[in-house]
XYZ file of C-alpha atoms in Angstrom:
384
model
C 17.893 1.818 41.908
C 15.403 0.533 39.414
C 14.982 -3.077 39.165
C 17.162 -5.093 36.134
C 15.828 -7.479 33.513
C 18.311 -10.636 32.930
C 19.232 -8.677 29.212
C 19.071 -10.316 25.804
C 22.686 -10.910 24.042
C 22.296 -12.079 20.610
C 25.742 -14.454 19.968
C 28.647 -12.740 18.562
C 27.366 -9.141 18.859
C 29.364 -6.251 21.060
C 27.967 -5.344 24.949
C 25.775 -2.865 23.451
C 22.331 -4.418 23.217
C 20.959 -2.201 19.997
C 21.329 -4.677 16.960
C 19.460 -5.474 13.429
C 17.855 -9.254 13.121
C 17.861 -10.047 8.973
C 15.583 -12.591 7.856
C 16.989 -14.006 4.425
C 13.518 -16.668 4.624
C 11.585 -13.508 4.723
C 13.159 -12.314 1.414
C 12.720 -15.552 -0.268
C 9.023 -15.837 0.758
C 8.704 -11.938 -0.679
C 10.435 -13.069 -3.960
C 7.906 -16.116 -4.589
C 5.263 -13.467 -3.800
C 6.221 -10.872 -6.436
C 6.984 -13.628 -9.069
C 3.491 -15.097 -8.367
C 2.181 -11.702 -8.903
C 2.962 -12.109 -12.683
C 1.793 -14.438 -15.120
C 2.976 -17.580 -15.380
C 4.444 -19.324 -18.581
C 7.158 -18.980 -21.162
C 6.408 -15.328 -21.821
C 6.647 -14.546 -18.346
C 8.300 -11.625 -17.376
C 11.825 -12.249 -15.955
C 12.479 -10.551 -12.701
C 16.222 -8.063 -11.464
C 16.066 -8.379 -7.887
C 17.059 -4.711 -6.790
C 19.994 -5.216 -4.668
C 21.575 -1.681 -4.517
C 22.599 0.381 -1.293
C 24.000 -3.345 -0.016
C 20.527 -4.704 -0.586
C 18.145 -1.983 0.880
C 20.566 -2.061 3.853
C 20.099 -5.555 4.879
C 23.687 -6.872 3.610
C 23.744 -8.298 -0.314
C 25.772 -10.992 1.710
C 23.375 -11.605 3.988
C 20.606 -12.242 1.723
C 21.982 -13.009 -1.704
C 21.033 -16.976 -0.901
C 17.566 -15.918 -1.165
C 17.351 -14.781 -4.077
C 19.006 -17.476 -6.152
C 15.160 -17.709 -7.619
C 15.585 -14.396 -9.294
C 16.378 -14.072 -12.688
C 19.309 -11.383 -12.498
C 20.469 -8.722 -9.729
C 20.101 -5.022 -9.925
C 22.707 -2.470 -8.789
C 23.551 1.139 -8.867
C 27.342 1.065 -10.682
C 29.943 -1.367 -11.381
C 31.421 -1.449 -8.083
C 28.423 -3.307 -6.704
C 28.198 -5.641 -9.684
C 31.895 -6.769 -9.290
C 30.466 -7.155 -5.365
C 28.070 -9.320 -6.216
C 30.569 -11.173 -8.850
C 32.653 -12.165 -5.633
C 29.704 -13.624 -3.480
C 29.275 -16.301 -6.049
C 26.499 -14.466 -8.027
C 26.851 -15.978 -12.085
C 23.511 -14.496 -13.454
C 23.173 -11.399 -15.191
C 23.390 -8.085 -13.609
C 21.807 -4.713 -14.614
C 23.973 -1.470 -13.482
C 21.280 1.241 -12.948
C 24.072 3.596 -13.343
C 25.330 2.706 -16.275
C 29.059 4.451 -16.690
C 29.912 7.832 -14.753
C 33.134 8.779 -16.992
C 34.931 6.773 -19.687
C 37.373 4.791 -17.203
C 34.067 3.002 -16.211
C 34.205 0.891 -18.949
C 37.831 -0.320 -17.289
C 35.256 -1.838 -14.437
C 32.973 -3.929 -16.988
C 35.385 -7.081 -16.441
C 32.741 -9.522 -16.092
C 30.202 -11.375 -18.380
C 26.538 -10.488 -18.523
C 26.128 -7.130 -17.649
C 23.469 -5.041 -18.431
C 24.027 -1.416 -18.715
C 21.356 1.385 -18.358
C 22.429 4.072 -20.601
C 21.124 7.599 -19.773
C 22.804 10.576 -21.792
C 24.653 9.855 -25.420
C 28.488 10.525 -23.794
C 28.077 6.979 -22.665
C 27.871 5.014 -25.698
C 30.567 7.448 -26.857
C 32.633 5.836 -24.374
C 31.342 2.595 -25.302
C 32.452 2.828 -28.537
C 35.630 3.504 -27.459
C 36.419 0.904 -25.352
C 38.303 -2.382 -25.538
C 35.640 -4.293 -23.914
C 36.067 -7.985 -23.432
C 32.910 -9.180 -22.882
C 30.164 -6.406 -24.964
C 27.228 -5.832 -22.294
C 24.002 -5.395 -23.251
C 22.133 -1.999 -22.799
C 19.028 -0.988 -21.875
C 18.230 2.938 -23.053
C 16.819 4.862 -20.035
C 13.115 6.928 -21.066
C 13.357 10.350 -19.373
C 9.447 9.656 -18.562
C 7.473 11.452 -16.239
C 10.219 11.275 -13.334
C 12.972 13.260 -15.508
C 15.677 12.211 -12.993
C 17.793 10.963 -15.963
C 17.398 9.589 -19.554
C 16.600 10.311 -23.044
C 13.475 12.528 -24.342
C 11.221 10.946 -26.378
C 12.691 13.696 -28.599
C 15.980 12.143 -28.447
C 15.162 8.916 -28.135
C 14.916 7.233 -31.247
C 18.381 9.159 -32.156
C 20.023 7.430 -29.355
C 18.598 3.883 -30.020
C 19.526 4.290 -33.790
C 23.567 5.324 -32.524
C 23.097 2.001 -29.896
C 21.886 -0.379 -32.704
C 24.956 0.406 -35.017
C 27.153 -0.348 -31.810
C 25.155 -3.543 -31.436
C 25.832 -4.537 -35.107
C 29.183 -3.778 -34.535
C 29.431 -5.900 -31.729
C 30.893 -3.503 -29.308
C 27.753 -4.237 -27.602
C 24.935 -6.650 -27.222
C 21.559 -6.141 -27.122
C 19.489 -2.961 -27.065
C 16.913 -2.968 -24.566
C 13.895 -0.009 -23.503
C 13.823 0.779 -19.767
C 11.331 3.217 -18.205
C 10.513 4.497 -14.672
C 7.043 5.633 -13.587
C 7.208 8.953 -10.923
C 3.545 7.823 -9.639
C 3.414 3.765 -9.471
C 1.716 4.052 -6.421
C -1.284 5.663 -7.376
C -4.249 4.090 -9.063
C -4.119 6.324 -12.003
C -0.198 6.877 -11.656
C 0.999 5.034 -15.078
C -1.461 5.065 -17.766
C -0.757 8.479 -19.393
C 3.427 8.013 -18.910
C 2.948 4.494 -20.468
C 1.322 5.538 -23.229
C 3.878 8.362 -24.152
C 6.745 6.071 -23.376
C 5.088 3.036 -25.661
C 4.479 5.386 -28.212
C 8.279 6.780 -28.292
C 9.329 3.253 -28.710
C 6.698 1.882 -31.138
C 8.366 0.007 -34.030
C 11.799 -0.210 -32.137
C 12.619 -3.596 -31.288
C 14.109 -4.732 -28.231
C 12.840 -5.830 -24.686
C 11.364 -3.787 -22.286
C 11.183 -3.148 -18.902
C 9.048 -0.679 -16.933
C 8.096 -1.915 -13.636
C 9.443 -1.571 -9.710
C 7.644 -2.934 -6.988
C 4.414 -0.541 -7.020
C 4.177 -1.026 -10.668
C 3.951 -4.611 -10.207
C 1.668 -5.115 -7.471
C -0.636 -2.034 -8.442
C -0.475 -2.454 -12.207
C 0.185 -6.034 -12.863
C -1.536 -6.580 -16.457
C 1.247 -3.658 -17.570
C 3.827 -5.808 -15.837
C 2.823 -8.475 -17.689
C 3.680 -6.970 -21.350
C 7.216 -6.285 -20.404
C 10.234 -8.758 -20.351
C 11.708 -7.307 -17.267
C 10.085 -6.247 -13.435
C 12.527 -4.887 -11.081
C 10.807 -4.995 -7.598
C 13.189 -3.576 -4.597
C 11.337 -2.427 -1.950
C 8.407 -5.015 -1.690
C 11.460 -7.962 -1.605
C 12.532 -6.900 1.946
C 9.144 -6.910 3.282
C 7.827 -3.052 3.558
C 4.677 -1.825 0.922
C 4.972 0.589 -1.731
C 1.503 2.058 -0.742
C 0.398 4.285 1.928
C -3.044 2.923 2.104
C -2.061 -0.779 1.909
C 0.184 -2.442 4.757
C 2.737 -5.244 3.479
C 0.930 -7.701 5.112
C -2.192 -7.350 3.578
C 0.098 -7.966 0.369
C 1.387 -10.662 1.489
C 4.766 -9.597 2.338
C 6.912 -10.665 5.413
C 9.436 -8.073 7.056
C 13.135 -9.027 6.200
C 14.639 -6.698 9.058
C 13.950 -5.850 12.756
C 15.831 -3.625 15.092
C 16.202 -4.534 18.669
C 17.467 -2.604 21.943
C 17.086 -2.740 25.310
C 16.053 -0.232 28.083
C 19.099 0.787 29.550
C 17.557 3.209 32.544
C 14.382 4.524 34.073
C 13.586 7.864 35.454
C 10.361 9.234 37.191
C 9.808 12.381 35.845
C 8.201 15.134 37.491
C 4.917 16.962 36.304
C 5.967 19.705 34.190
C 9.543 18.498 33.671
C 10.960 18.509 30.119
C 12.416 15.548 28.884
C 15.181 15.220 26.301
C 17.324 18.478 24.424
C 15.741 21.351 24.584
C 12.841 19.718 26.725
C 10.889 18.919 23.384
C 8.541 16.742 25.669
C 6.922 18.211 28.886
C 5.133 15.729 31.149
C 1.826 16.319 31.526
C 2.188 14.481 35.184
C 4.176 12.453 37.382
C 5.411 9.261 34.594
C 8.074 6.972 34.238
C 10.557 7.523 31.214
C 12.445 4.770 29.776
C 15.910 5.410 28.281
C 16.785 3.110 25.172
C 19.951 2.614 23.257
C 19.411 4.251 19.784
C 19.864 7.345 18.747
C 20.495 9.216 15.340
C 24.348 8.312 15.499
C 22.645 5.067 15.147
C 20.554 5.976 11.678
C 17.383 6.700 13.655
C 15.893 9.398 12.279
C 16.716 12.515 14.621
C 13.392 14.276 13.150
C 11.175 10.976 14.617
C 8.549 13.098 16.632
C 7.234 12.111 20.129
C 4.300 9.561 19.312
C 6.365 7.053 16.847
C 5.469 3.989 17.775
C 8.040 1.892 20.360
C 7.157 -2.088 21.645
C 8.525 -2.151 25.205
C 8.293 -5.900 26.695
C 6.033 -6.869 23.375
C 3.682 -3.433 24.656
C 2.630 -1.116 22.195
C 4.127 2.729 23.388
C 5.775 5.845 22.264
C 8.616 7.883 21.653
C 9.090 11.116 24.005
C 11.115 13.858 23.134
C 14.151 14.636 20.659
C 15.907 11.381 20.134
C 19.537 12.157 20.934
C 23.122 11.027 19.258
C 22.915 7.382 21.194
C 19.539 7.190 23.062
C 15.803 7.964 23.455
C 13.216 8.210 25.896
C 10.056 6.161 25.548
C 6.949 6.246 27.481
C 6.433 3.644 30.359
C 3.033 4.358 31.152
C 1.916 1.523 28.902
C 4.764 -0.658 30.631
C 4.327 -0.169 34.419
C 6.323 -3.479 34.817
C 9.328 -2.697 32.585
C 12.643 -2.792 34.211
C 16.259 -1.970 33.056
C 17.024 -4.685 30.292
C 13.260 -4.942 29.601
C 13.377 -5.783 25.111
C 12.480 -3.086 22.920
C 11.387 -3.286 19.060
C 11.942 -0.148 17.041
C 10.214 -1.777 14.012
C 9.768 -4.629 11.461
C 8.532 -7.249 14.265
C 5.883 -8.182 16.701
C 3.303 -5.712 14.635
C 5.809 -2.869 14.606
C 5.940 -2.718 10.446
C 8.924 -0.510 9.579
C 6.004 1.575 7.454
C 4.229 2.824 10.303
C 7.858 4.311 12.277
C 8.553 5.626 8.812
C 5.346 7.260 8.138
C 5.319 8.704 12.099
C 8.794 10.210 11.175
C 7.532 11.614 7.089
C 10.225 9.307 5.657
C 9.762 5.998 3.803
C 10.779 2.264 4.919
C 13.833 2.799 2.921
C 15.306 5.610 4.440
C 15.346 3.743 7.799
C 16.828 0.693 6.559
C 19.436 2.500 4.450
C 20.099 4.876 7.112
C 21.409 2.406 9.569
C 25.396 3.055 10.666
C 27.676 0.655 10.655
C 27.686 0.685 14.570
C 24.474 -1.050 14.554
C 25.614 -4.814 14.180
C 23.167 -7.076 12.207
C 22.638 -10.996 12.400
C 20.622 -13.772 10.491
C 18.126 -15.061 12.330
C 15.812 -17.921 12.038
C 16.786 -21.110 9.875
C 19.691 -19.004 8.316
C 21.469 -18.297 11.567
C 21.971 -22.023 11.910
C 23.206 -22.623 8.313
């Protein structure tokens, strides 16, 4: 029987050692870093902190205190906005999804809401709704991403309709919102921004264009707007393939941890995992880690995906199963059952590196963690 380490158990968690640690102090640091990338002074852009998808999987309730320095929060839908109000956020809230049906207007029971409007019917729904708190609205330009929004030819008619509602007091201010498809590229916003600016030329109202990538790579254009909307970088991941979060001065706000729960000595030529997806080239020790695709770790992560065992970098072997994965203990010959495992976000193993190995992005890993993975606050926040 392999020797066993005394396992680490964060207070208040279940017996299974897999858990996430959330670092609100890192979120506060990242917010300050993004704020510092903008010009100072009275004309400085204001900042929406994007907290959709439960703060990118980190938990709005866990990180809200770290976002008090933001000028507003940005969510996907009205239920998320109401949840932020219940948690005590009193400032403006931008609702990216706007209204999905006329009935959504009944959920607009709080002041200082900002709705993104993407098609003309939403304006009609607002016109017919009994709104106790008229929202500000932001007309979305379809731009070069072509997900939702008004085309260049339809935009001015939508603006005129919105301004008519504003004059009647049905809604508040009317702003202009765009989202770039290629903001992570050096030349990714120039042409798209020109089309947007030409479309809104002569139309009064505030402007918002910049997500994390646009803010960090195209700061001069971000400075020429009234609101920026970072999301990914707030939580400590880089939006760029060629620049790490550490190089950008960002700190990871989530780390994922587990333990070695079994050790197998595998013969040369033997398969590891379902389908024998990895074949041992020689006799080797394989560690079994409790974390699988039912926890949100990507099943498609290939052999070679980096993992840390007892602080030593090693690799995933074979196919991730529902509840566990196999790792190479060759670089960690001293590892015992109970040895700590870092899956991402701490000890130099960036979430972007793991995501890139699995052919995805950091936000996909964060938001894919399932409800069976407990999370707890780390650092100074845990003591408060």
